[in-house]
Amino acid sequence: MTLEAPLSPSAIQNLAAGLYASSASAKVRLTQSYRAHICPLHEVIQEVPPHARVLDVGCGHGLLLNLLARLGRIQQGHGFDVAAPAIGVANDVAKEHGLSATIAFEHRTIEQGIPGLGHEVVTVVDVLHHVPDEHKAQFFRSLCDVVPPGGRLIVKDMVVKPRWRAAANQMHDLVMARQWVAHVGPDQVEVWAAAEGMRVVRKDLFNTWWYGHWLLVMEKPPSQCAAP
């Protein structure tokens, strides 16, 4: 299947339901199927250039890469996460649907860091708010380090205001991830991006149900090679 027009959340839900129908628990099937109505994945997918190689940081159960591969949008993908059971599900889904030749998933500890594999696109969806405040800036610098010249960094995360939307997400993660998360706004991330020489090409806000999201798409300028 080749992606030609923007997908709707309902279309992504249907794709996700098919992908995770038999390779995951009932809870995982439910969360992956309905995530498109909570998280604007269709906006993230549209920012991935066709035929790109994608590194998905904190990939969880592998939904984004499995969708991208199922849609025929990417040339190759690699996802990693600190949660070994989630990675097991991600790999099972990819194998069941014949996507393993395109994508792979890896269990990776925080201490191992972010692998620099030369992917043109790095995606980071709902990860930054799980990073402790004192480590956020360094984590973002590490993301920028693995983006090659001319490459793209796509970050989707949760809003800091209005406060009631931020509180709704904190309650969500307290129940689902058993973690009290710390949000950071896109303005602060823009400051970090500028310090790393990244250029913001898109900045957007979205509301889904009671959740609020921000999206930043950043690019690293191509290397300027001096003439001989």
Coordinates of C-alpha atoms in Angstrom, one line a residue:
M1 CA 0.0 0.0 0.0
T2 CA 1.4 3.4 -1.0
L3 CA 0.4 6.6 0.9
E4 CA -0.9 9.2 -1.5
A5 CA -3.3 11.3 0.5
P6 CA -3.4 12.3 4.2
L7 CA -4.7 9.5 6.4
S8 CA -7.5 10.1 8.8
P9 CA -7.3 8.9 12.4
S10 CA -10.1 6.3 11.6
A11 CA -8.0 5.0 8.7
I12 CA -5.0 4.6 11.0
Q13 CA -7.1 2.9 13.6
N14 CA -8.2 0.4 11.0
L15 CA -4.7 -0.3 9.9
A16 CA -3.4 -0.6 13.4
A17 CA -6.3 -3.0 14.3
G18 CA -5.3 -5.2 11.5
L19 CA -1.6 -5.1 12.3
Y20 CA -2.0 -6.0 16.0
A21 CA -5.0 -8.3 15.7
S22 CA -3.1 -11.5 16.7
S23 CA 0.4 -10.6 17.9
A24 CA -0.5 -8.7 21.1
S25 CA -2.6 -8.9 24.2
A26 CA -6.1 -7.4 24.3
K27 CA -4.8 -4.3 26.2
V28 CA -2.1 -3.7 23.6
R29 CA -4.5 -4.3 20.7
L30 CA -6.9 -1.7 22.2
T31 CA -4.3 0.9 22.9
Q32 CA -2.6 0.6 19.5
S33 CA -5.9 0.6 17.6
Y34 CA -7.3 3.7 19.3
R35 CA -4.0 5.7 19.7
A36 CA -4.7 7.5 16.4
H37 CA -7.7 9.2 18.1
I38 CA -5.5 10.4 21.0
C39 CA -2.3 11.1 19.2
P40 CA -2.1 12.9 15.8
L41 CA -0.1 10.2 14.2
H42 CA -1.4 11.2 10.8
E43 CA 0.4 14.5 11.1
V44 CA 3.7 12.8 12.0
I45 CA 3.4 10.3 9.1
Q46 CA 2.8 13.2 6.6
E47 CA 6.1 14.7 7.7
V48 CA 8.2 11.6 6.9
P49 CA 9.5 12.0 3.4
P50 CA 8.7 9.0 1.1
H51 CA 11.4 6.3 0.8
A52 CA 13.3 7.7 3.8
R53 CA 15.2 5.7 6.3
V54 CA 13.7 6.3 9.8
L55 CA 15.0 5.9 13.3
D56 CA 12.2 5.9 15.8
V57 CA 13.4 6.8 19.3
G58 CA 11.3 5.3 22.1
C59 CA 9.2 3.3 19.7
G60 CA 7.1 1.4 22.3
H61 CA 5.1 -1.4 20.6
G62 CA 6.4 -0.2 17.2
L63 CA 3.1 1.3 15.9
L64 CA 4.6 4.2 13.9
L65 CA 7.2 2.1 12.0
N66 CA 4.8 -0.7 11.5
L67 CA 2.3 1.7 10.0
L68 CA 5.0 3.4 7.8
A69 CA 6.2 0.1 6.5
R70 CA 2.7 -1.3 5.9
L71 CA 1.9 1.9 4.0
G72 CA 5.1 1.5 1.8
R73 CA 6.2 5.0 2.8
I74 CA 9.7 4.2 4.0
Q75 CA 12.8 2.4 2.6
Q76 CA 14.0 1.2 6.0
G77 CA 13.3 1.7 9.7
H78 CA 14.8 1.0 13.0
G79 CA 13.1 1.4 16.4
F80 CA 14.3 1.0 19.9
D81 CA 12.8 1.3 23.4
V82 CA 13.8 0.5 27.0
A83 CA 10.8 -1.8 27.4
A84 CA 11.7 -5.3 26.3
P85 CA 8.2 -6.7 26.2
A86 CA 7.0 -3.9 23.9
I87 CA 9.9 -4.5 21.6
G88 CA 8.9 -8.2 21.5
V89 CA 5.4 -7.2 20.3
A90 CA 6.8 -4.8 17.7
N91 CA 9.0 -7.5 16.2
D92 CA 6.2 -10.1 16.3
V93 CA 3.9 -7.7 14.4
A94 CA 6.6 -6.9 11.8
K95 CA 7.4 -10.6 11.3
E96 CA 3.7 -11.6 11.0
H97 CA 3.0 -9.1 8.3
G98 CA 6.1 -9.5 6.3
L99 CA 7.6 -6.2 7.3
S100 CA 10.9 -7.5 8.9
A101 CA 12.8 -6.9 5.7
T102 CA 12.1 -3.2 6.0
I103 CA 12.0 -2.6 9.8
A104 CA 13.7 -3.9 12.9
F105 CA 13.2 -3.2 16.6
E106 CA 15.8 -3.3 19.3
H107 CA 15.6 -3.4 23.1
R108 CA 18.1 -0.7 24.3
T109 CA 18.9 0.6 27.7
I110 CA 19.1 4.3 28.6
E111 CA 22.8 3.8 29.3
Q112 CA 23.4 2.6 25.7
G113 CA 22.2 5.9 24.3
I114 CA 20.8 6.7 20.9
P115 CA 22.4 4.7 18.0
G116 CA 23.8 6.8 15.2
L117 CA 22.9 4.7 12.2
G118 CA 22.7 7.3 9.5
H119 CA 18.9 7.5 9.2
E120 CA 17.8 10.6 7.3
V121 CA 14.7 11.0 9.6
V122 CA 14.6 10.7 13.4
T123 CA 11.1 10.5 15.0
V124 CA 10.4 11.1 18.7
V125 CA 6.8 10.7 19.6
D126 CA 5.6 11.2 23.2
V127 CA 9.0 10.5 24.6
L128 CA 10.3 13.9 25.8
H129 CA 7.9 14.3 28.7
H130 CA 9.1 11.0 30.1
V131 CA 12.7 12.3 30.3
P132 CA 13.5 14.0 33.7
D133 CA 13.8 17.8 33.4
E134 CA 17.4 17.8 34.4
H135 CA 18.2 15.5 31.4
K136 CA 15.9 16.9 28.7
A137 CA 18.4 19.4 27.2
Q138 CA 21.1 16.7 26.9
F139 CA 18.7 14.2 25.5
F140 CA 17.7 16.7 22.8
R141 CA 21.3 17.4 22.0
S142 CA 21.8 13.6 21.6
L143 CA 18.9 13.5 19.2
C144 CA 20.4 16.3 17.1
D145 CA 23.7 14.5 17.1
V146 CA 22.3 11.5 15.2
V147 CA 20.5 13.5 12.6
P148 CA 22.8 13.7 9.5
P149 CA 23.4 16.9 7.5
G150 CA 20.3 17.4 5.4
G151 CA 18.3 15.2 7.7
R152 CA 15.0 15.7 9.6
L153 CA 14.0 15.5 13.3
I154 CA 10.3 15.2 14.0
V155 CA 9.3 15.6 17.7
K156 CA 5.7 15.3 18.9
D157 CA 4.9 15.8 22.5
M158 CA 2.4 17.2 25.0
V159 CA 1.5 20.8 25.7
V160 CA 2.4 22.7 28.9
K161 CA -0.7 24.9 28.6
P162 CA -3.5 25.2 29.0
R163 CA -2.8 23.6 32.4
W164 CA -5.9 21.5 32.4
R165 CA -4.8 19.7 29.2
A166 CA -1.3 19.2 30.6
A167 CA -3.0 17.8 33.8
A168 CA -5.1 15.4 31.7
N169 CA -2.0 14.0 30.1
Q170 CA -0.2 13.7 33.5
M171 CA -3.2 11.7 34.8
H172 CA -3.1 9.5 31.6
D173 CA 0.6 8.7 32.1
L174 CA 0.1 8.1 35.8
V175 CA -2.5 5.5 35.1
M176 CA -1.0 4.0 31.9
A177 CA 2.7 4.3 32.5
R178 CA 2.7 4.7 36.3
Q179 CA 4.9 7.8 35.9
W180 CA 4.5 11.4 36.9
V181 CA 5.7 13.1 33.7
A182 CA 7.3 16.5 33.2
H183 CA 6.2 18.5 30.1
V184 CA 8.3 20.9 28.1
G185 CA 6.8 23.3 25.6
P186 CA 7.8 23.8 21.9
D187 CA 9.3 27.2 22.6
Q188 CA 12.0 25.8 24.8
V189 CA 12.7 23.0 22.4
E190 CA 13.0 25.6 19.6
V191 CA 15.7 27.4 21.7
W192 CA 17.6 24.1 22.1
A193 CA 17.2 23.4 18.3
A194 CA 18.7 26.8 17.4
A195 CA 21.7 26.2 19.7
E196 CA 22.3 22.9 17.8
G197 CA 22.0 24.6 14.4
M198 CA 18.6 23.0 13.6
R199 CA 16.1 24.9 11.5
V200 CA 12.4 24.6 12.4
V201 CA 10.3 24.1 9.3
R202 CA 7.0 23.4 11.0
K203 CA 5.5 24.2 14.3
D204 CA 1.9 23.2 15.1
L205 CA -0.6 22.5 17.9
F206 CA -3.4 19.9 18.0
N207 CA -6.1 19.0 20.4
T208 CA -7.5 15.5 20.6
W209 CA -10.3 14.9 23.1
W210 CA -8.9 16.4 26.3
Y211 CA -5.3 16.1 25.3
G212 CA -3.1 18.8 23.8
H213 CA -0.1 18.2 21.5
W214 CA 2.7 20.1 19.8
L215 CA 4.6 19.1 16.8
L216 CA 8.0 20.4 15.7
V217 CA 9.7 19.4 12.4
M218 CA 13.4 20.4 12.3
E219 CA 16.1 20.0 9.7
K220 CA 19.8 20.0 9.9
P221 CA 21.4 22.1 7.1
P222 CA 23.5 20.2 4.6
S223 CA 27.2 20.2 5.1
Q224 CA 28.9 23.1 3.4
C225 CA 32.0 21.6 1.8
A226 CA 34.8 24.0 0.9
A227 CA 35.8 24.0 -2.7
P228 CA 39.3 22.5 -3.3

